Each structure stands twice: as structure tokens, then as C-alpha cells.
Short mmCIF file of C-alpha atoms in Angstrom, two decimals:
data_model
loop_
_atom_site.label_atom_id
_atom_site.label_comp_id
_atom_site.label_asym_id
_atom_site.label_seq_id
_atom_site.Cartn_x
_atom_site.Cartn_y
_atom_site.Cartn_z
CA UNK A 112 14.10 7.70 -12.12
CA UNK A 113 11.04 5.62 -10.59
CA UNK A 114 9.21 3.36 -12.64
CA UNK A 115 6.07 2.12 -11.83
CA UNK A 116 3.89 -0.54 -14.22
CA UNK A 117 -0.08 -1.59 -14.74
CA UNK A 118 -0.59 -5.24 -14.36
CA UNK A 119 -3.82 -7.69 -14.76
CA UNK A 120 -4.44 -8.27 -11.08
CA UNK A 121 -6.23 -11.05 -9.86
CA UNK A 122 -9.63 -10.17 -7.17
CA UNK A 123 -11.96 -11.37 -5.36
CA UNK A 124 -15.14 -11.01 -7.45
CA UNK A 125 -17.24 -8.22 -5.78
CA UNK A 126 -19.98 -10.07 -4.03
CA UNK A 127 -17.02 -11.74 -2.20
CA UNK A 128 -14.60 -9.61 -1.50
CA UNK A 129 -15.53 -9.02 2.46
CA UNK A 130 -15.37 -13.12 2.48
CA UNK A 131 -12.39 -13.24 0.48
CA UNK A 132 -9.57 -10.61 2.03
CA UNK A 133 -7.41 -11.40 5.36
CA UNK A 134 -5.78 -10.09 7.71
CA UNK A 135 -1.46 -11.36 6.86
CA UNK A 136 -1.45 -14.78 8.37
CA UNK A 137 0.68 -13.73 11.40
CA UNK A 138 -1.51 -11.70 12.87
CA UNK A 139 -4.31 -14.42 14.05
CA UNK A 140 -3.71 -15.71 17.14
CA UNK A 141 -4.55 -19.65 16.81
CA UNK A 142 -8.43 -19.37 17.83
CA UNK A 143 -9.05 -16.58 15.61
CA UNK A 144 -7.39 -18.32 12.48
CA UNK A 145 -8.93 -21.91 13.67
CA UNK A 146 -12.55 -20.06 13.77
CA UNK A 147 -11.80 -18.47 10.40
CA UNK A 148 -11.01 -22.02 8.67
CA UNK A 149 -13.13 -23.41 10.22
CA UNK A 150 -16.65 -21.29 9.50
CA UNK A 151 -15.53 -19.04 6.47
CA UNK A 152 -14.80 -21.21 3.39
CA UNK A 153 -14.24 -18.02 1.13
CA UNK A 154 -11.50 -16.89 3.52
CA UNK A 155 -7.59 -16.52 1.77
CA UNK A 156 -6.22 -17.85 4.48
CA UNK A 157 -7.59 -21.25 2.76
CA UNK A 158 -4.51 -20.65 -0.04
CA UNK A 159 -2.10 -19.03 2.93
CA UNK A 160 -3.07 -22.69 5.06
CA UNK A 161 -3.65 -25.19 2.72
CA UNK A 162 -3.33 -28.12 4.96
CA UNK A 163 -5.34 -27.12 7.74
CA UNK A 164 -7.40 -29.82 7.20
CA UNK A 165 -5.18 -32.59 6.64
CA UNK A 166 -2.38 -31.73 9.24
CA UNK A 167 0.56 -33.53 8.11
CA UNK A 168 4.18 -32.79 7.71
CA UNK A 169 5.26 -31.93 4.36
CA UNK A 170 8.41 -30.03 2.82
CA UNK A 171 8.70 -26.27 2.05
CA UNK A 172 8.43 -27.09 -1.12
CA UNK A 173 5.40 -29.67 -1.18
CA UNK A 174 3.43 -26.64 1.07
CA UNK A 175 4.14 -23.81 -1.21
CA UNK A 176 3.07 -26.31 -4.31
CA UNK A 177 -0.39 -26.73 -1.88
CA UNK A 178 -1.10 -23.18 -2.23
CA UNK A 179 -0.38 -22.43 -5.86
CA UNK A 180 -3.46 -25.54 -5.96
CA UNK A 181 -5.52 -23.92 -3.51
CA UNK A 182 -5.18 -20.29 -5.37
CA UNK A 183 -6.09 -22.17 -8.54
CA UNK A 184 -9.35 -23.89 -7.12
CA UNK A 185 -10.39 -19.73 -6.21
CA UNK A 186 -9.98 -19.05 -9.52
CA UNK A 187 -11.83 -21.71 -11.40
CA UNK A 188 -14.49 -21.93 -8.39
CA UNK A 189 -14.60 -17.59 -9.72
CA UNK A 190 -14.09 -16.87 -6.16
CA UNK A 191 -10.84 -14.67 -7.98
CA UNK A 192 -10.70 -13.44 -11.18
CA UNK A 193 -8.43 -11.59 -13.00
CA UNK A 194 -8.62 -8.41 -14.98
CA UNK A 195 -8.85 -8.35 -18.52
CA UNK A 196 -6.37 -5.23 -19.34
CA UNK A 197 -3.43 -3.98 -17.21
CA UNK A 198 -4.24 -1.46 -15.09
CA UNK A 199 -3.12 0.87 -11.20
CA UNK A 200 -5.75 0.61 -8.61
CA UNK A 201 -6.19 3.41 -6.01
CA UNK A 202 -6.69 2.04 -2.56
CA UNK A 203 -7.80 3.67 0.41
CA UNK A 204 -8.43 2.40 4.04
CA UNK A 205 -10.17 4.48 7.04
CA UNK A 206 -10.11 3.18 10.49
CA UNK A 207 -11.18 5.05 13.74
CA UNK A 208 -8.62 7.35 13.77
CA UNK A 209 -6.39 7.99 10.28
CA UNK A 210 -7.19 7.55 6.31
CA UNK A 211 -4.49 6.11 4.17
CA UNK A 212 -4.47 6.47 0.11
CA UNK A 213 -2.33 4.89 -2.23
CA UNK A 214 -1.47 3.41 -5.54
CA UNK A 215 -0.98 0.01 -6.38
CA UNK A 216 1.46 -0.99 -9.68
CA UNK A 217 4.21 -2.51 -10.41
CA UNK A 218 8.02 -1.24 -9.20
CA UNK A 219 11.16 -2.37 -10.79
CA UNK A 220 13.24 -4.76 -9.46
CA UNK A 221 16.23 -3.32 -11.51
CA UNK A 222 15.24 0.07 -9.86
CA UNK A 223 15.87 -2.03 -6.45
CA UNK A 224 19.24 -2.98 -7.41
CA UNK A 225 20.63 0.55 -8.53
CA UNK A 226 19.20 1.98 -5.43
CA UNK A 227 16.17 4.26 -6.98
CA UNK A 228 13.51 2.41 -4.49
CA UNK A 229 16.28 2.90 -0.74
CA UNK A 230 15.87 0.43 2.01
CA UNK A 231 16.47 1.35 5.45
CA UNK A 232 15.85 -2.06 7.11
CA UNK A 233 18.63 -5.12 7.88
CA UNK A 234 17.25 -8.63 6.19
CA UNK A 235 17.79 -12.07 7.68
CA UNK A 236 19.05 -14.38 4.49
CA UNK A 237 17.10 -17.34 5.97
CA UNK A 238 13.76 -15.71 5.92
CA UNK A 239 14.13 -14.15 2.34
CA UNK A 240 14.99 -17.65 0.84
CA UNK A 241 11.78 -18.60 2.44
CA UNK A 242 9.66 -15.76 0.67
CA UNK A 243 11.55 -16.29 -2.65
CA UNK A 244 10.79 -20.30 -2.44
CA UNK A 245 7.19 -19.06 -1.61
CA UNK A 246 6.75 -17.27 -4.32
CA UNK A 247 8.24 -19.44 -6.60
CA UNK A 248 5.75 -22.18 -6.60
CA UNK A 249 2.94 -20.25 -5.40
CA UNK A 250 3.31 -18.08 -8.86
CA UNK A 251 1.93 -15.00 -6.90
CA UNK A 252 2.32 -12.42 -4.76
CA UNK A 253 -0.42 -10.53 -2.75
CA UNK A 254 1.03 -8.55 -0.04
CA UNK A 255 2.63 -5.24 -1.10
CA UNK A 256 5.43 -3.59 -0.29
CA UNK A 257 4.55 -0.12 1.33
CA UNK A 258 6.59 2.43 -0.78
CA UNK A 259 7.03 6.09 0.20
CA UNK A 260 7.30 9.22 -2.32
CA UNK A 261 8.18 12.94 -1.31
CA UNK A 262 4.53 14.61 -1.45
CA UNK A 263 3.20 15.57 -5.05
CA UNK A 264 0.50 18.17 -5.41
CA UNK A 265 -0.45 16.53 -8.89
CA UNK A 266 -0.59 13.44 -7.43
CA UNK A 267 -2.36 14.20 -4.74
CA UNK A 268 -5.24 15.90 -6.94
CA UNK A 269 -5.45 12.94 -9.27
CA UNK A 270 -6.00 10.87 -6.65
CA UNK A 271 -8.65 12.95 -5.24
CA UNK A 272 -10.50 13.12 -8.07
CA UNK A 273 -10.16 9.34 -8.84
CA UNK A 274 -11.61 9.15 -5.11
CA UNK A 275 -15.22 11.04 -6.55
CA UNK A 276 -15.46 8.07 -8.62
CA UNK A 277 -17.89 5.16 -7.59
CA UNK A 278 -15.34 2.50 -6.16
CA UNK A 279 -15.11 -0.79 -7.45
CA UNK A 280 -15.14 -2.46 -3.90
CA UNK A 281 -15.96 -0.52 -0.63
CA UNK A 282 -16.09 -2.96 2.27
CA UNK A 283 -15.85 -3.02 6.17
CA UNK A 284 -13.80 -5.32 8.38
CA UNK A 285 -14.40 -7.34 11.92
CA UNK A 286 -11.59 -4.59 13.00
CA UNK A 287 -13.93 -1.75 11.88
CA UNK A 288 -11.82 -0.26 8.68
CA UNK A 289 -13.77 0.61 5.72
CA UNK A 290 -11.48 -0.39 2.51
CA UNK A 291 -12.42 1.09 -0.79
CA UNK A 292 -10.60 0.46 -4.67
CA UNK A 293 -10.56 1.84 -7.62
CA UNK A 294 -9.50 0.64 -10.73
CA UNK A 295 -7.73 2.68 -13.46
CA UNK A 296 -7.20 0.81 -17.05
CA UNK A 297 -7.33 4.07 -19.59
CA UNK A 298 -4.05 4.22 -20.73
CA UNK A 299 -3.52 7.52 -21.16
CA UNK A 300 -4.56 7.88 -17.50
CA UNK A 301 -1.68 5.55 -16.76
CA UNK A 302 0.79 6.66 -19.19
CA UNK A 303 0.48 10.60 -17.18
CA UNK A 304 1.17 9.00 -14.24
CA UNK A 305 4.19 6.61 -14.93
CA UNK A 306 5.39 9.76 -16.54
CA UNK A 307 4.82 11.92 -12.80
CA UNK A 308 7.33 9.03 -11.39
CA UNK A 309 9.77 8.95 -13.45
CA UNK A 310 10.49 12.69 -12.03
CA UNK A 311 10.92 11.32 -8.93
CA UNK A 312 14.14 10.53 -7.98
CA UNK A 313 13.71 8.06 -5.21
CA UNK A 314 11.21 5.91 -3.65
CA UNK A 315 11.60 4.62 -0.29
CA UNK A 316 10.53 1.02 1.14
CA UNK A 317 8.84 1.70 4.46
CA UNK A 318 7.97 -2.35 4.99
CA UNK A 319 8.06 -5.35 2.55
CA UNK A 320 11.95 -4.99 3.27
CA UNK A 321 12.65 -8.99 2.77
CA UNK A 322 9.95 -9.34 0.00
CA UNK A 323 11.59 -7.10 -1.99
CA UNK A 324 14.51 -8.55 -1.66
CA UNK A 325 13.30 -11.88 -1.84
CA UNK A 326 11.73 -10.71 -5.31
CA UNK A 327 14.63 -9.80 -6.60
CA UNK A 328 16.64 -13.37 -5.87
CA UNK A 329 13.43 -14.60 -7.93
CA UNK A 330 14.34 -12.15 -10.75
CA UNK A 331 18.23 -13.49 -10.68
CA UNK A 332 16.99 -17.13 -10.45
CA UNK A 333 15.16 -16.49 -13.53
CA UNK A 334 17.74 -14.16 -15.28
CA UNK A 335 14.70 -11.62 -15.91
CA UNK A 336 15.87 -8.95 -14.20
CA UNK A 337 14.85 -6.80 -17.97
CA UNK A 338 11.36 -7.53 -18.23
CA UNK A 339 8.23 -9.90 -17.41
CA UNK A 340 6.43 -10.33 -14.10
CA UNK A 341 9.29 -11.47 -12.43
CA UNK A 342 10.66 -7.87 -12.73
CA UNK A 343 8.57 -6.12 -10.84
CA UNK A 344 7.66 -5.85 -7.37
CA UNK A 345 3.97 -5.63 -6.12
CA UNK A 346 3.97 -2.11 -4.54
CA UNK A 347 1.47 0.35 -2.25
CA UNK A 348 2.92 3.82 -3.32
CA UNK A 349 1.82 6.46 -0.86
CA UNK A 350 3.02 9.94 0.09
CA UNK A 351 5.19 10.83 2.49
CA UNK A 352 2.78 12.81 5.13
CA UNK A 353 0.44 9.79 4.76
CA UNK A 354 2.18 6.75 6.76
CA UNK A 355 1.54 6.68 10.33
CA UNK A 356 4.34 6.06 12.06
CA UNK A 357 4.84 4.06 15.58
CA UNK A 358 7.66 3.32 17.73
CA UNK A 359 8.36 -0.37 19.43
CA UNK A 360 8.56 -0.16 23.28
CA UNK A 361 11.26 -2.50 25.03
CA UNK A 362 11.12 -4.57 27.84
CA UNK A 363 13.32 -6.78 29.48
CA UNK A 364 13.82 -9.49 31.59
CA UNK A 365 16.11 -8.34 34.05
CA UNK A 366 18.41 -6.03 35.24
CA UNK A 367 21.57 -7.63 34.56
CA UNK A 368 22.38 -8.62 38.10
CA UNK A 369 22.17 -5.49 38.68
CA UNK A 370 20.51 -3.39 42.09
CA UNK A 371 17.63 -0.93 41.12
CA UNK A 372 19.90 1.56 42.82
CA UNK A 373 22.92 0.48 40.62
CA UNK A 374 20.98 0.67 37.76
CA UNK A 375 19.78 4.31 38.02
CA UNK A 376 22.88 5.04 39.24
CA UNK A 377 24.50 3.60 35.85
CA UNK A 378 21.83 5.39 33.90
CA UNK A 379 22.55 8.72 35.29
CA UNK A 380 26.21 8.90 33.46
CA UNK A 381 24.21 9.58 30.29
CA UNK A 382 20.77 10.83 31.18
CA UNK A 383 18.83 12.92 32.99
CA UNK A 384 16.33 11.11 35.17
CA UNK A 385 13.93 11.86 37.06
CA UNK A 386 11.25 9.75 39.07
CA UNK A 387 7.75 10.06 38.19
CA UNK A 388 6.05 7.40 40.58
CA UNK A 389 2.73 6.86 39.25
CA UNK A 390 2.52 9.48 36.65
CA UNK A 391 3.08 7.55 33.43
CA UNK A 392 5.51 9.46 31.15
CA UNK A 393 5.54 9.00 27.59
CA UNK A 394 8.27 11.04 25.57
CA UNK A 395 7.04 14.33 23.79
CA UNK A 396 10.52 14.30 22.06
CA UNK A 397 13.23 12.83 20.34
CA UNK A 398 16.40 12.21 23.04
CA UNK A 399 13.77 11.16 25.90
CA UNK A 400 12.61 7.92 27.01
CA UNK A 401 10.33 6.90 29.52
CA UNK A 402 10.98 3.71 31.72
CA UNK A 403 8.62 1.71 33.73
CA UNK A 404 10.87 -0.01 36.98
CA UNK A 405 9.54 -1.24 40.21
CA UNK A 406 6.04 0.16 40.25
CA UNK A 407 7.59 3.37 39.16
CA UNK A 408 7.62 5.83 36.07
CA UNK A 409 10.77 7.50 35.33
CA UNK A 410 11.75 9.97 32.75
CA UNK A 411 15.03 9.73 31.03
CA UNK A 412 16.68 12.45 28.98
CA UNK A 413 19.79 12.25 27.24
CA UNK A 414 22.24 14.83 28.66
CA UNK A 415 23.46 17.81 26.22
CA UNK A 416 27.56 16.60 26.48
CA UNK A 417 26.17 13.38 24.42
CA UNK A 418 24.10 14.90 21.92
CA UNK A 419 26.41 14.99 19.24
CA UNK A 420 26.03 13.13 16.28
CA UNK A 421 28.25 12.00 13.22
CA UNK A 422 25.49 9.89 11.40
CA UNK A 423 21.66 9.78 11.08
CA UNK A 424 22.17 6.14 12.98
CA UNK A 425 23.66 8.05 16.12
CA UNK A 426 20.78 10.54 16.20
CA UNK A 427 18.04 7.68 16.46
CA UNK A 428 16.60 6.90 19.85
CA UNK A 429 16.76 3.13 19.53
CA UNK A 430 20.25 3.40 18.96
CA UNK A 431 20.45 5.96 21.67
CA UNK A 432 19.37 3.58 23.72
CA UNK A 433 21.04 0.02 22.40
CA UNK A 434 24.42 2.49 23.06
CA UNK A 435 24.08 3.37 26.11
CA UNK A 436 21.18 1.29 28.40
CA UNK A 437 20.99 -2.13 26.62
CA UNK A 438 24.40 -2.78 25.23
CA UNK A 439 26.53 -1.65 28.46
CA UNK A 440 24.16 -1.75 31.05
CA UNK A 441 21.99 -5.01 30.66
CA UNK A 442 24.11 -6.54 28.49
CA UNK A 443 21.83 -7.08 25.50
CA UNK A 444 24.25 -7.22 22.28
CA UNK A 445 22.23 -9.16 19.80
CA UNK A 446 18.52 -7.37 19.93
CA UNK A 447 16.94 -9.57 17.08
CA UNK A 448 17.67 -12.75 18.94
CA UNK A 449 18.31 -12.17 23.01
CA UNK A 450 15.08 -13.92 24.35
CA UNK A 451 15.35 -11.23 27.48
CA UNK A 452 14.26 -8.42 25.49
CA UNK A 453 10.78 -7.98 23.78
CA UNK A 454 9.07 -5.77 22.15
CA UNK A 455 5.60 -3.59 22.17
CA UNK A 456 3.80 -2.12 19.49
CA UNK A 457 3.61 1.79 20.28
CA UNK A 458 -0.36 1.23 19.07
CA UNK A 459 -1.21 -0.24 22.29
CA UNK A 460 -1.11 1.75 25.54
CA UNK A 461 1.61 2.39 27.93
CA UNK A 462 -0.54 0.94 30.43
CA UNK A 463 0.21 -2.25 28.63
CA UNK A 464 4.27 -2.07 29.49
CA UNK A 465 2.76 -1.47 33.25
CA UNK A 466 0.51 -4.60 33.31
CA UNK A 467 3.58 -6.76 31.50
CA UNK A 468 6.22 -5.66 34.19
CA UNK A 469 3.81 -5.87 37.43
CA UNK A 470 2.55 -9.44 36.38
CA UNK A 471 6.55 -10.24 36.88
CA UNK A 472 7.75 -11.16 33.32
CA UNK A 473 10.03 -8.48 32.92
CA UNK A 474 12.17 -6.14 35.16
CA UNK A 475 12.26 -2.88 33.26
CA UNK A 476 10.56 -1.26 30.61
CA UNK A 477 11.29 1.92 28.03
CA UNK A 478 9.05 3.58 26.09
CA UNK A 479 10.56 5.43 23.02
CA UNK A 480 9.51 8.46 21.00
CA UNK A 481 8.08 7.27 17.19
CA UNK A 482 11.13 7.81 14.31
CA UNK A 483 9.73 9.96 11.66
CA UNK A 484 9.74 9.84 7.50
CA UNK A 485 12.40 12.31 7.67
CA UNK A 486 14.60 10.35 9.76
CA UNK A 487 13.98 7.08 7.49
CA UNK A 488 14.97 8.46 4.38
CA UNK A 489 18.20 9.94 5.56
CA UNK A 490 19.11 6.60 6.98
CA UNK A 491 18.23 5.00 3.58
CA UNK A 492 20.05 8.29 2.02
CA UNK A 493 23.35 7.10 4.37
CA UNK A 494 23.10 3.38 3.40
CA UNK A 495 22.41 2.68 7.35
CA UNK A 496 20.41 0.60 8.73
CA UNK A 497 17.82 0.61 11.76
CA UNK A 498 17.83 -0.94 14.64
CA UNK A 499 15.51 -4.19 14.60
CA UNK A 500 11.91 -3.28 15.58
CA UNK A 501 12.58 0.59 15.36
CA UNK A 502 8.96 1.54 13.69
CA UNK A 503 5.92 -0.30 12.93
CA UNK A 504 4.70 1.34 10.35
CA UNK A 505 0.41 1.83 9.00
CA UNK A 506 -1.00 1.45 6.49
CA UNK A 507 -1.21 -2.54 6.70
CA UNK A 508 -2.64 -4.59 3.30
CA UNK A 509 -5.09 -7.15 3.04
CA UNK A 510 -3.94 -10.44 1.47
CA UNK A 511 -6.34 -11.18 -1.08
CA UNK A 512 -7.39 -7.75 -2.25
CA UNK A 513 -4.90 -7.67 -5.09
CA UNK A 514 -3.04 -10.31 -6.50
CA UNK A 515 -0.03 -10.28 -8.85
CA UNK A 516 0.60 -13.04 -10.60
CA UNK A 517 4.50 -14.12 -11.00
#
């Protein structure tokens, strides 16, 4: 069954906290971070960046060292402090169009490894050597991993009721959210609810895929894989009906040496199409795409005779698609590395696919119906894996807000 722990977090003191928290460091393009550095000295991306301001070449290891100093400076300058008794913290976040509300704690490494918290998500090895080295000399970790469980009617009450509460931070953003925390340290409180978890069977990782894993190399480096710090992963726990859900539109290069002719011709062994011209057409369904091709919509839908599925990996549209369009077609086997096919966030418009494929860049583009929770966990359920770049998934943390010290 799920465990979940308090811990003595580390925060931004409350005067500061609207200085303090950032966006994660890959989303800045270079003017906004350079601005940031440059004019907000209370920013976090001061500990992410250490060097900005002395831009020499240094080792993994020297750079990770940098920002375990930086993070210490915070603390004794009491831009951070940390809590004086373990506690959960309730988080909420409310942006123009959804509210998200979770719980932040510990989870169990050891639950990781016998397959309580499921992954549905492939790693790359080099990348989570690169978080576990972080970690390891930075001695902290401040970006969650987002954490699904099946909707709880308790749960959802308590956390209502915390909600009533005045918050111990309630702050906006430049990208107009409104984040709000609470802090709960009674023990009994927290006792009720680790209690609530451990009836749950599962918990599901809906991003943080290669921190977690990266977390629990750190745990086996250590050989505390039992107890301590090390043991536990930083976690946003939120139901179920709660995550938003996006898809990740494709585009591509070219058409494979292929005619446009040829290539609706090709597509037409396995789908349905049918031209649209200028009427964009974005999929109501699972099993249809929309495509974007020579100033032209299209709508795609996969014939009956091939809608017959052995695993939950068949059913998904991505795969749907790698199958039977990207694989065979345009000859795209590998679609973490083949520089001819990027992707698009289903947050920003279709018009955006348009405007990418007119300007000449790419050739073709698809638009994809959003995966659901449902279709997640049975892949987890399955031990399958996705696609790469089959969801992008909301909420998103701040770095800063919370900190959990390894």
C-alpha cells in the first residue's frame, strides 16, 4: 500500500516568495532567463544558474557543487528557511482556465521499486545519471513528481476544508496563476491521512518519470533504500479527475520522397480521409487525426478492419500513428531522436501547426486527440510504455516553492 511522509521543507520566507519561485529552468527562452538574472536577485534560478555571472567551463560535478553554495547563501541570507516540525502542505494553483489541488509529502522509493507508485513513461539512462549527480551534491530536490490517485471523497473533503483556512502563501505570477499553500504540521492531522493512503493500492507517476528514477539510483548509491531522506521522493499527489491532460502534435520535415498524391494514396490503406481545405479539423475522438498538408486540412480516421487491439499500447493514437503513418510511410523509426520530426504542445493552437508548415519548415503536420488518465494507468497496469511526447501533462510546479532537503 502507498506511503506517503511529512518532511521539514525548506521556503521562501513569505515576504519573498513571489521573488523567490521560478518557472523549471527550461522553460525561459534565453532573454527571459538573462532579464531574470539579471534584474531579480531573489530569483531561484540564481541556485539553478550559478555561474551566470562568471561564465566559465566547469565539470558536472564542480556546477552541481556551485548550486548546493548558492542554495546555502539563500538560506543564511533567510531568503529560505526551513520548517521547524515535519509536516504535508496543500497546494493549489488557478490559471485562466482550470484549478489544480494537491498534496505535497514524501513517497517511498521502496514503494517505486515494488511497483506501488506505476510508471508509464520510457527513461533515457544518460539523463537520469545527470539528475542523480544533481542531486547528489546539490543535497536537494525542489521539483516534484506529479503523482496520480483514483479519486477519494475523504480526501477530497479534507482538502476542502484545509482550503477555508488562511493560506500560508497566496501569490500571483508574470503568467497570471494565483498559487496558494497551506501547511499542515498537527500530527494527528497527518497520521489520518498517511493512514487514507495506505488503502490505496497504487499511485501513478504522471511526470517526474526520470527523477524518480534518478532518486532511486541515489537511494542504491547510498544503500538507504529503508529509511532517511534519501528514501523518499518529493511528490505532488493529486486526484485523478484533476490533471489536465494534452496531447503533442507532430510535424515533419518531409514526405519521404514521397508525391502528395502518393502520400494520401498510402494513407488511405488504413484511414479514412477526407479533405477539409481550409476548415481546420481537430479530432473530437480517439482513432482520428487531423493533418495539415499543402495549405490543406484533412481528416483522418482509422478504418473499422484495423481497430482491433491486443494491448492498451495498440489502442493509443500515437502509436496508431508511429504504426502506420510515421514508421512505414515517412520512414521515422526512432521518434525521440529523428531531427525530421518535432513536436507541439496541444496548449497552443492548431493555427500554430498552420503557421509552422506554411513558413516552409515542415511538409506535413498531425494533430492528435489528448490520451486520458484511464488510458495511462492501464498502460502502467500492462508494464508498457508510451510513445515519447504522448501527453504533456498540467499541473506544472514552481522550483523554489518547496524544497526537500536530501
Amino acid at each position: 500500500m502507498a506511503k506517503i511522509v511529512p518532511f521539514k521543507a525548506v521556503r521562501p520566507t513569505r515576504d519573498k516568495v513571489c521573488l523567490v519561485t521560478c518557472r523549471s529552468y527550461e522553460e525561459y527562452v534565453n532573454a527571459e532567463l538573462a532579464a531574470q538574472l539579471d534584474f531579480n536577485p531573489l530569483s531561484f534560478l540564481h541556485i539553478l544558474k550559478p555561474a551566470y555571472t562568471n561564465q566559465e567551463t566547469v565539470s558536472f560535478e564542480k556546477r552541481y557543487r556551485q548550486v548546493h553554495q548558492k542554495y546555502q547563501e539563500f538560506k543564511d541570507e533567510i531568503i529560505l528557511i526551513k520548517d521547524n516540525k515535519p509536516a504535508i502542505y496543500i497546494h493549489k494553483i488557478v490559471n485562466k482556465t482550470h484549478s489544480f489541488t494537491g498534496i505535497i509529502a514524501g513517497t517511498s522509493v521502496t514503494d517505486y521499486c515494488n511497483n506501488i507508485i506505476k510508471k508509464h513513461e520510457d527513461i533515457l539512462a544518460f539523463r537520469v545519471q545527470l539528475l542523480k549527480d544533481y542531486m547528489k551534491y546539490a543535497e536537494f530536490n525542489t521539483e516534484p513528481v506529479l503523482m496520480t490517485y483514483p479519486d477519494n471523497k475523504i480526501i477530497e473533503d479534507w482538502i476542502f476544508n484545509c482550503c477555508q483556512k488562511l493560506a500560508d502563501f497566496e501569490f500571483s505570477t508574470t503568467k497570471k496563476e494565483i498559487h496558494y499553500l497551506w501547511k499542515i504540521e498537527d500530527s494527528l492531522e497527518i497520521n489520518w491521512l498517511q493512514n487514507i493512503f495506505e488503502k490505496t493500492e497504487h499511485l501513478y507517476i504522471a511526470d517526474g518519470h526520470h527523477r524518480t528514477e534518478a532518486l532511486k539510483l541515489l537511494a542504491e548509491e547510498n544503500d538507504e533504500l529503508e529509511n532517511t531522506s534519501k528514501n523518499h521522493i518529493l511528490s505532488y499527489l493529486i486526484s485523478e479527475n484533476n490533471v489536465k491532460i494534452y496531447e503533442f502534435n507532430r510535424l515533419i520535415k518531409d514526405l519521404n520522397g514521397y508525391s502528395k498524391s502518393e502520400f494520401i494514396k498510402a494513407l488511405k490503406k488504413n484511414f479514412s480521409v477526407e479533405n477539409r481545405f481550409q476548415q481546420p479539423f481537430e479530432p473530437e475522438e480517439k482513432h482520428q487525426f487531423g493533418m495539415y498538408l499543402d495549405n490543406d486540412f484533412y481528416s483522418l480516421v482509422l478504418k473499422e478492419d484495423d481497430m482491433h487491439f491486443s494491448t492498451p499500447l495498440e489502442s493509443l493514437d500515437t502509436q496508431i500513428l508511429y504504426k502506420n503513418v510515421l514508421l512505414p510511410i515517412l520512414g521515422i523509426e526512432d521518434l525521440r531522436n529523428d531531427e525530421r520530426i518535432e513536436y507541439l504542445s496541444g496548449k497552443q493552437a492548431v493555427i500554430e501547426v498552420k503557421n509552422k508548415i506554411d513558413q516552409g519548415e515542415f511538409a506535413v503536420g498531425f494533430l492528435l486527440f489528448p490520451s486520458n488518465i484511464a488510458e495511462i494507468k492501464a498502460l502502467a497496469d500492462a508494464n508498457q510504455i508510451m510513445p515519447p511526447k504522448s501527453t504533456y501533462i498540467e499541473p506544472k510546479f514552481r522550483s523554489g516553492l518547496v524544497i526537500y532537503e536530501l
